[in-house]
Amino acid sequence: MKKVHGMELRLPEGKLPGFYAQIVKKLAETNALADRDRSLLFVYEEGREAVEQLLDHYKVPADTGPWLLLGAKEEGWELARSWTDYGVETRSGNLFLDLSLAKLISLETGARDDAEPAQAARQLKEHTAAFKPAGGGSGTLFAVDRQLDELAGRIAKAYRCVAVDRDKPQ
């Protein structure tokens, strides 16, 4: 997982289709793109400045925000019906989570023998946009609405687990 910047391009109206294609070609030359989905660019931190300069040159404003590249769906991610409210699956199969709306947590048992991570995971899945299973529920990753952070903590505590914030990759 890697933090990236999402940049939603606000393309000017009345431009020929080649205008956007020219920008995409120049963006590819920067090696800054992690991926893209229509007019939403996912940019690595180290290339953000180059992309911003390029967009300034073409006079294309962009709305930016923090996103997390989760990886590919084939890596074990299961998407809930609410996924599209919180994330994007690109044509290349990458999953990106909008960190302004959601966060990534895991359930950890610590050293508790009486923890019930599978039961906690089962209940927490009802409130997730996506999850990536790991053995027995412990270590399973959950993408949840930021406003449900407290609920996730209470669910974990009820089953003697801890909800750990994971949207700050090491």
JSON list of C-alpha atoms in Angstrom, two decimals, residues 6-164:
[
{"chain": "A", "resi": 6, "resn": "GLY", "atom": "CA", "xyz": [-5.66, 12.09, -6.30]},
{"chain": "A", "resi": 7, "resn": "MET", "atom": "CA", "xyz": [-5.98, 14.93, -8.79]},
{"chain": "A", "resi": 8, "resn": "GLU", "atom": "CA", "xyz": [-9.41, 15.38, -10.37]},
{"chain": "A", "resi": 9, "resn": "LEU", "atom": "CA", "xyz": [-8.83, 17.43, -13.52]},
{"chain": "A", "resi": 10, "resn": "ARG", "atom": "CA", "xyz": [-11.34, 20.14, -14.31]},
{"chain": "A", "resi": 11, "resn": "LEU", "atom": "CA", "xyz": [-10.91, 20.12, -18.07]},
{"chain": "A", "resi": 12, "resn": "PRO", "atom": "CA", "xyz": [-11.93, 23.30, -19.91]},
{"chain": "A", "resi": 13, "resn": "GLU", "atom": "CA", "xyz": [-14.98, 22.99, -22.12]},
{"chain": "A", "resi": 14, "resn": "GLY", "atom": "CA", "xyz": [-14.77, 23.43, -25.86]},
{"chain": "A", "resi": 15, "resn": "LYS", "atom": "CA", "xyz": [-11.33, 21.85, -26.27]},
{"chain": "A", "resi": 16, "resn": "LEU", "atom": "CA", "xyz": [-10.68, 19.27, -28.96]},
{"chain": "A", "resi": 17, "resn": "PRO", "atom": "CA", "xyz": [-10.28, 15.61, -27.84]},
{"chain": "A", "resi": 18, "resn": "GLY", "atom": "CA", "xyz": [-6.58, 15.82, -28.71]},
{"chain": "A", "resi": 19, "resn": "PHE", "atom": "CA", "xyz": [-6.08, 18.38, -25.93]},
{"chain": "A", "resi": 20, "resn": "TYR", "atom": "CA", "xyz": [-6.63, 15.80, -23.18]},
{"chain": "A", "resi": 21, "resn": "ALA", "atom": "CA", "xyz": [-4.62, 13.18, -25.10]},
{"chain": "A", "resi": 22, "resn": "GLN", "atom": "CA", "xyz": [-1.70, 15.62, -25.29]},
{"chain": "A", "resi": 23, "resn": "ILE", "atom": "CA", "xyz": [-1.82, 16.16, -21.53]},
{"chain": "A", "resi": 24, "resn": "VAL", "atom": "CA", "xyz": [-1.95, 12.40, -20.86]},
{"chain": "A", "resi": 25, "resn": "LYS", "atom": "CA", "xyz": [1.06, 11.86, -23.14]},
{"chain": "A", "resi": 26, "resn": "LYS", "atom": "CA", "xyz": [3.07, 14.53, -21.30]},
{"chain": "A", "resi": 27, "resn": "LEU", "atom": "CA", "xyz": [2.00, 13.10, -17.94]},
{"chain": "A", "resi": 28, "resn": "ALA", "atom": "CA", "xyz": [3.31, 9.67, -18.96]},
{"chain": "A", "resi": 29, "resn": "GLU", "atom": "CA", "xyz": [6.70, 11.26, -19.59]},
{"chain": "A", "resi": 30, "resn": "THR", "atom": "CA", "xyz": [6.90, 12.45, -15.96]},
{"chain": "A", "resi": 31, "resn": "ASN", "atom": "CA", "xyz": [6.78, 8.87, -14.54]},
{"chain": "A", "resi": 32, "resn": "ALA", "atom": "CA", "xyz": [4.70, 10.38, -11.72]},
{"chain": "A", "resi": 33, "resn": "LEU", "atom": "CA", "xyz": [1.43, 8.58, -12.39]},
{"chain": "A", "resi": 34, "resn": "ALA", "atom": "CA", "xyz": [0.51, 5.57, -10.30]},
{"chain": "A", "resi": 35, "resn": "ASP", "atom": "CA", "xyz": [-2.64, 5.18, -12.41]},
{"chain": "A", "resi": 36, "resn": "ARG", "atom": "CA", "xyz": [-5.62, 7.11, -13.72]},
{"chain": "A", "resi": 37, "resn": "ASP", "atom": "CA", "xyz": [-9.36, 6.76, -14.08]},
{"chain": "A", "resi": 38, "resn": "ARG", "atom": "CA", "xyz": [-10.89, 9.08, -16.68]},
{"chain": "A", "resi": 39, "resn": "SER", "atom": "CA", "xyz": [-10.00, 12.60, -15.46]},
{"chain": "A", "resi": 40, "resn": "LEU", "atom": "CA", "xyz": [-8.82, 11.42, -12.02]},
{"chain": "A", "resi": 41, "resn": "LEU", "atom": "CA", "xyz": [-5.06, 11.05, -11.78]},
{"chain": "A", "resi": 42, "resn": "PHE", "atom": "CA", "xyz": [-3.27, 9.15, -9.04]},
{"chain": "A", "resi": 43, "resn": "VAL", "atom": "CA", "xyz": [0.15, 10.73, -8.58]},
{"chain": "A", "resi": 44, "resn": "TYR", "atom": "CA", "xyz": [3.13, 9.59, -6.51]},
{"chain": "A", "resi": 45, "resn": "GLU", "atom": "CA", "xyz": [4.36, 12.13, -3.95]},
{"chain": "A", "resi": 46, "resn": "GLU", "atom": "CA", "xyz": [7.78, 12.41, -5.60]},
{"chain": "A", "resi": 47, "resn": "GLY", "atom": "CA", "xyz": [6.16, 13.41, -8.91]},
{"chain": "A", "resi": 48, "resn": "ARG", "atom": "CA", "xyz": [3.43, 15.69, -7.63]},
{"chain": "A", "resi": 49, "resn": "GLU", "atom": "CA", "xyz": [5.30, 18.94, -8.30]},
{"chain": "A", "resi": 50, "resn": "ALA", "atom": "CA", "xyz": [6.06, 17.97, -11.92]},
{"chain": "A", "resi": 51, "resn": "VAL", "atom": "CA", "xyz": [2.40, 17.13, -12.55]},
{"chain": "A", "resi": 52, "resn": "GLU", "atom": "CA", "xyz": [1.24, 20.39, -10.97]},
{"chain": "A", "resi": 53, "resn": "GLN", "atom": "CA", "xyz": [3.64, 22.34, -13.19]},
{"chain": "A", "resi": 54, "resn": "LEU", "atom": "CA", "xyz": [2.41, 20.49, -16.28]},
{"chain": "A", "resi": 55, "resn": "LEU", "atom": "CA", "xyz": [-1.22, 21.20, -15.41]},
{"chain": "A", "resi": 56, "resn": "ASP", "atom": "CA", "xyz": [-0.38, 24.87, -14.79]},
{"chain": "A", "resi": 57, "resn": "HIS", "atom": "CA", "xyz": [1.25, 25.01, -18.22]},
{"chain": "A", "resi": 58, "resn": "TYR", "atom": "CA", "xyz": [-1.95, 23.72, -19.86]},
{"chain": "A", "resi": 59, "resn": "LYS", "atom": "CA", "xyz": [-4.11, 25.86, -17.55]},
{"chain": "A", "resi": 60, "resn": "VAL", "atom": "CA", "xyz": [-6.00, 22.84, -16.23]},
{"chain": "A", "resi": 61, "resn": "PRO", "atom": "CA", "xyz": [-7.04, 23.18, -12.58]},
{"chain": "A", "resi": 62, "resn": "ALA", "atom": "CA", "xyz": [-7.32, 20.10, -10.40]},
{"chain": "A", "resi": 63, "resn": "ASP", "atom": "CA", "xyz": [-8.95, 19.26, -7.09]},
{"chain": "A", "resi": 64, "resn": "THR", "atom": "CA", "xyz": [-6.50, 17.25, -5.00]},
{"chain": "A", "resi": 65, "resn": "GLY", "atom": "CA", "xyz": [-6.74, 14.96, -2.01]},
{"chain": "A", "resi": 66, "resn": "PRO", "atom": "CA", "xyz": [-5.08, 12.02, -0.27]},
{"chain": "A", "resi": 67, "resn": "TRP", "atom": "CA", "xyz": [-5.70, 8.50, -1.60]},
{"chain": "A", "resi": 68, "resn": "LEU", "atom": "CA", "xyz": [-4.28, 5.11, -0.73]},
{"chain": "A", "resi": 69, "resn": "LEU", "atom": "CA", "xyz": [-3.28, 2.59, -3.38]},
{"chain": "A", "resi": 70, "resn": "LEU", "atom": "CA", "xyz": [-4.52, -0.68, -1.86]},
{"chain": "A", "resi": 71, "resn": "GLY", "atom": "CA", "xyz": [-3.26, -2.89, -4.67]},
{"chain": "A", "resi": 72, "resn": "ALA", "atom": "CA", "xyz": [-5.14, -5.04, -7.14]},
{"chain": "A", "resi": 73, "resn": "LYS", "atom": "CA", "xyz": [-8.48, -6.70, -6.49]},
{"chain": "A", "resi": 74, "resn": "GLU", "atom": "CA", "xyz": [-6.82, -10.01, -7.37]},
{"chain": "A", "resi": 75, "resn": "GLU", "atom": "CA", "xyz": [-4.64, -9.63, -4.27]},
{"chain": "A", "resi": 76, "resn": "GLY", "atom": "CA", "xyz": [-7.62, -10.70, -2.16]},
{"chain": "A", "resi": 77, "resn": "TRP", "atom": "CA", "xyz": [-9.68, -7.53, -1.79]},
{"chain": "A", "resi": 78, "resn": "GLU", "atom": "CA", "xyz": [-13.44, -8.01, -1.56]},
{"chain": "A", "resi": 79, "resn": "LEU", "atom": "CA", "xyz": [-15.56, -4.98, -2.46]},
{"chain": "A", "resi": 80, "resn": "ALA", "atom": "CA", "xyz": [-18.89, -4.16, -0.82]},
{"chain": "A", "resi": 81, "resn": "ARG", "atom": "CA", "xyz": [-21.79, -2.43, -2.58]},
{"chain": "A", "resi": 82, "resn": "SER", "atom": "CA", "xyz": [-20.71, 0.88, -1.04]},
{"chain": "A", "resi": 83, "resn": "TRP", "atom": "CA", "xyz": [-17.18, 0.67, -2.55]},
{"chain": "A", "resi": 84, "resn": "THR", "atom": "CA", "xyz": [-17.83, 3.27, -5.25]},
{"chain": "A", "resi": 85, "resn": "ASP", "atom": "CA", "xyz": [-18.73, 5.83, -2.55]},
{"chain": "A", "resi": 86, "resn": "TYR", "atom": "CA", "xyz": [-15.22, 5.54, -1.10]},
{"chain": "A", "resi": 87, "resn": "GLY", "atom": "CA", "xyz": [-12.90, 4.24, -3.77]},
{"chain": "A", "resi": 88, "resn": "VAL", "atom": "CA", "xyz": [-12.09, 3.61, -7.40]},
{"chain": "A", "resi": 89, "resn": "GLU", "atom": "CA", "xyz": [-11.14, 0.49, -9.31]},
{"chain": "A", "resi": 90, "resn": "THR", "atom": "CA", "xyz": [-9.16, 1.59, -12.36]},
{"chain": "A", "resi": 91, "resn": "ARG", "atom": "CA", "xyz": [-9.16, -0.12, -15.75]},
{"chain": "A", "resi": 92, "resn": "SER", "atom": "CA", "xyz": [-5.79, -1.63, -14.89]},
{"chain": "A", "resi": 93, "resn": "GLY", "atom": "CA", "xyz": [-7.36, -3.30, -11.83]},
{"chain": "A", "resi": 94, "resn": "ASN", "atom": "CA", "xyz": [-5.85, -1.14, -9.09]},
{"chain": "A", "resi": 95, "resn": "LEU", "atom": "CA", "xyz": [-7.94, -0.16, -6.08]},
{"chain": "A", "resi": 96, "resn": "PHE", "atom": "CA", "xyz": [-7.63, 3.33, -4.63]},
{"chain": "A", "resi": 97, "resn": "LEU", "atom": "CA", "xyz": [-9.26, 4.44, -1.35]},
{"chain": "A", "resi": 98, "resn": "ASP", "atom": "CA", "xyz": [-10.21, 8.12, -0.85]},
{"chain": "A", "resi": 99, "resn": "LEU", "atom": "CA", "xyz": [-8.65, 8.97, 2.52]},
{"chain": "A", "resi": 100, "resn": "SER", "atom": "CA", "xyz": [-10.74, 12.11, 2.89]},
{"chain": "A", "resi": 101, "resn": "LEU", "atom": "CA", "xyz": [-13.82, 9.86, 3.20]},
{"chain": "A", "resi": 102, "resn": "ALA", "atom": "CA", "xyz": [-12.56, 6.52, 4.49]},
{"chain": "A", "resi": 103, "resn": "LYS", "atom": "CA", "xyz": [-9.79, 4.95, 6.49]},
{"chain": "A", "resi": 104, "resn": "LEU", "atom": "CA", "xyz": [-8.09, 1.59, 6.60]},
{"chain": "A", "resi": 105, "resn": "ILE", "atom": "CA", "xyz": [-8.07, -0.39, 9.84]},
{"chain": "A", "resi": 106, "resn": "SER", "atom": "CA", "xyz": [-7.16, -3.88, 10.96]},
{"chain": "A", "resi": 107, "resn": "LEU", "atom": "CA", "xyz": [-8.26, -6.02, 13.86]},
{"chain": "A", "resi": 108, "resn": "GLU", "atom": "CA", "xyz": [-5.46, -7.11, 16.16]},
{"chain": "A", "resi": 109, "resn": "THR", "atom": "CA", "xyz": [-5.70, -9.51, 19.09]},
{"chain": "A", "resi": 110, "resn": "GLY", "atom": "CA", "xyz": [-2.56, -8.55, 20.92]},
{"chain": "A", "resi": 111, "resn": "ALA", "atom": "CA", "xyz": [-1.61, -11.27, 23.39]},
{"chain": "A", "resi": 112, "resn": "ARG", "atom": "CA", "xyz": [-5.21, -12.03, 24.42]},
{"chain": "A", "resi": 113, "resn": "ASP", "atom": "CA", "xyz": [-6.15, -15.68, 24.28]},
{"chain": "A", "resi": 114, "resn": "ASP", "atom": "CA", "xyz": [-9.85, -14.85, 24.73]},
{"chain": "A", "resi": 115, "resn": "ALA", "atom": "CA", "xyz": [-10.03, -12.53, 21.69]},
{"chain": "A", "resi": 116, "resn": "GLU", "atom": "CA", "xyz": [-12.58, -13.43, 19.01]},
{"chain": "A", "resi": 117, "resn": "PRO", "atom": "CA", "xyz": [-11.27, -11.78, 15.83]},
{"chain": "A", "resi": 118, "resn": "ALA", "atom": "CA", "xyz": [-13.39, -13.88, 13.46]},
{"chain": "A", "resi": 119, "resn": "GLN", "atom": "CA", "xyz": [-16.60, -12.74, 15.15]},
{"chain": "A", "resi": 120, "resn": "ALA", "atom": "CA", "xyz": [-15.42, -9.12, 15.25]},
{"chain": "A", "resi": 121, "resn": "ALA", "atom": "CA", "xyz": [-14.52, -9.32, 11.56]},
{"chain": "A", "resi": 122, "resn": "ARG", "atom": "CA", "xyz": [-17.91, -10.77, 10.68]},
{"chain": "A", "resi": 123, "resn": "GLN", "atom": "CA", "xyz": [-19.71, -7.88, 12.39]},
{"chain": "A", "resi": 124, "resn": "LEU", "atom": "CA", "xyz": [-17.32, -5.23, 11.08]},
{"chain": "A", "resi": 125, "resn": "LYS", "atom": "CA", "xyz": [-17.77, -6.43, 7.47]},
{"chain": "A", "resi": 126, "resn": "GLU", "atom": "CA", "xyz": [-21.34, -5.13, 7.61]},
{"chain": "A", "resi": 127, "resn": "HIS", "atom": "CA", "xyz": [-19.94, -1.58, 7.79]},
{"chain": "A", "resi": 128, "resn": "THR", "atom": "CA", "xyz": [-17.08, -1.75, 5.30]},
{"chain": "A", "resi": 129, "resn": "ALA", "atom": "CA", "xyz": [-16.57, -0.59, 1.73]},
{"chain": "A", "resi": 130, "resn": "ALA", "atom": "CA", "xyz": [-13.88, -3.23, 1.17]},
{"chain": "A", "resi": 131, "resn": "PHE", "atom": "CA", "xyz": [-11.89, -5.77, 3.11]},
{"chain": "A", "resi": 132, "resn": "LYS", "atom": "CA", "xyz": [-8.93, -8.06, 2.63]},
{"chain": "A", "resi": 133, "resn": "PRO", "atom": "CA", "xyz": [-9.19, -11.26, 4.68]},
{"chain": "A", "resi": 134, "resn": "ALA", "atom": "CA", "xyz": [-6.32, -12.61, 6.72]},
{"chain": "A", "resi": 135, "resn": "GLY", "atom": "CA", "xyz": [-6.32, -15.76, 8.82]},
{"chain": "A", "resi": 136, "resn": "GLY", "atom": "CA", "xyz": [-9.16, -15.96, 11.34]},
{"chain": "A", "resi": 137, "resn": "GLY", "atom": "CA", "xyz": [-10.11, -12.27, 11.13]},
{"chain": "A", "resi": 138, "resn": "SER", "atom": "CA", "xyz": [-6.99, -11.06, 12.95]},
{"chain": "A", "resi": 139, "resn": "GLY", "atom": "CA", "xyz": [-4.95, -8.90, 10.60]},
{"chain": "A", "resi": 140, "resn": "THR", "atom": "CA", "xyz": [-7.88, -8.55, 8.18]},
{"chain": "A", "resi": 141, "resn": "LEU", "atom": "CA", "xyz": [-7.89, -5.09, 6.59]},
{"chain": "A", "resi": 142, "resn": "PHE", "atom": "CA", "xyz": [-11.12, -3.08, 6.47]},
{"chain": "A", "resi": 143, "resn": "ALA", "atom": "CA", "xyz": [-11.88, 0.12, 4.55]},
{"chain": "A", "resi": 144, "resn": "VAL", "atom": "CA", "xyz": [-14.49, 1.98, 6.62]},
{"chain": "A", "resi": 145, "resn": "ASP", "atom": "CA", "xyz": [-16.15, 5.37, 6.51]},
{"chain": "A", "resi": 146, "resn": "ARG", "atom": "CA", "xyz": [-14.16, 7.80, 8.67]},
{"chain": "A", "resi": 147, "resn": "GLN", "atom": "CA", "xyz": [-17.30, 8.57, 10.64]},
{"chain": "A", "resi": 148, "resn": "LEU", "atom": "CA", "xyz": [-17.54, 4.91, 11.67]},
{"chain": "A", "resi": 149, "resn": "ASP", "atom": "CA", "xyz": [-14.12, 4.85, 13.33]},
{"chain": "A", "resi": 150, "resn": "GLU", "atom": "CA", "xyz": [-15.61, 4.87, 16.82]},
{"chain": "A", "resi": 151, "resn": "LEU", "atom": "CA", "xyz": [-18.07, 2.10, 15.93]},
{"chain": "A", "resi": 152, "resn": "ALA", "atom": "CA", "xyz": [-15.22, -0.04, 14.60]},
{"chain": "A", "resi": 153, "resn": "GLY", "atom": "CA", "xyz": [-13.37, 0.46, 17.88]},
{"chain": "A", "resi": 154, "resn": "ARG", "atom": "CA", "xyz": [-16.43, -0.59, 19.91]},
{"chain": "A", "resi": 155, "resn": "ILE", "atom": "CA", "xyz": [-16.96, -3.70, 17.78]},
{"chain": "A", "resi": 156, "resn": "ALA", "atom": "CA", "xyz": [-13.31, -4.67, 18.23]},
{"chain": "A", "resi": 157, "resn": "LYS", "atom": "CA", "xyz": [-13.46, -4.06, 21.99]},
{"chain": "A", "resi": 158, "resn": "ALA", "atom": "CA", "xyz": [-16.64, -6.17, 22.35]},
{"chain": "A", "resi": 159, "resn": "TYR", "atom": "CA", "xyz": [-14.67, -9.13, 20.98]},
{"chain": "A", "resi": 160, "resn": "ARG", "atom": "CA", "xyz": [-11.52, -8.31, 22.97]},
{"chain": "A", "resi": 161, "resn": "CYS", "atom": "CA", "xyz": [-9.61, -7.05, 19.91]},
{"chain": "A", "resi": 162, "resn": "VAL", "atom": "CA", "xyz": [-8.20, -3.68, 18.97]},
{"chain": "A", "resi": 163, "resn": "ALA", "atom": "CA", "xyz": [-8.95, -1.68, 15.79]},
{"chain": "A", "resi": 164, "resn": "VAL", "atom": "CA", "xyz": [-5.62, -0.36, 14.49]}
]
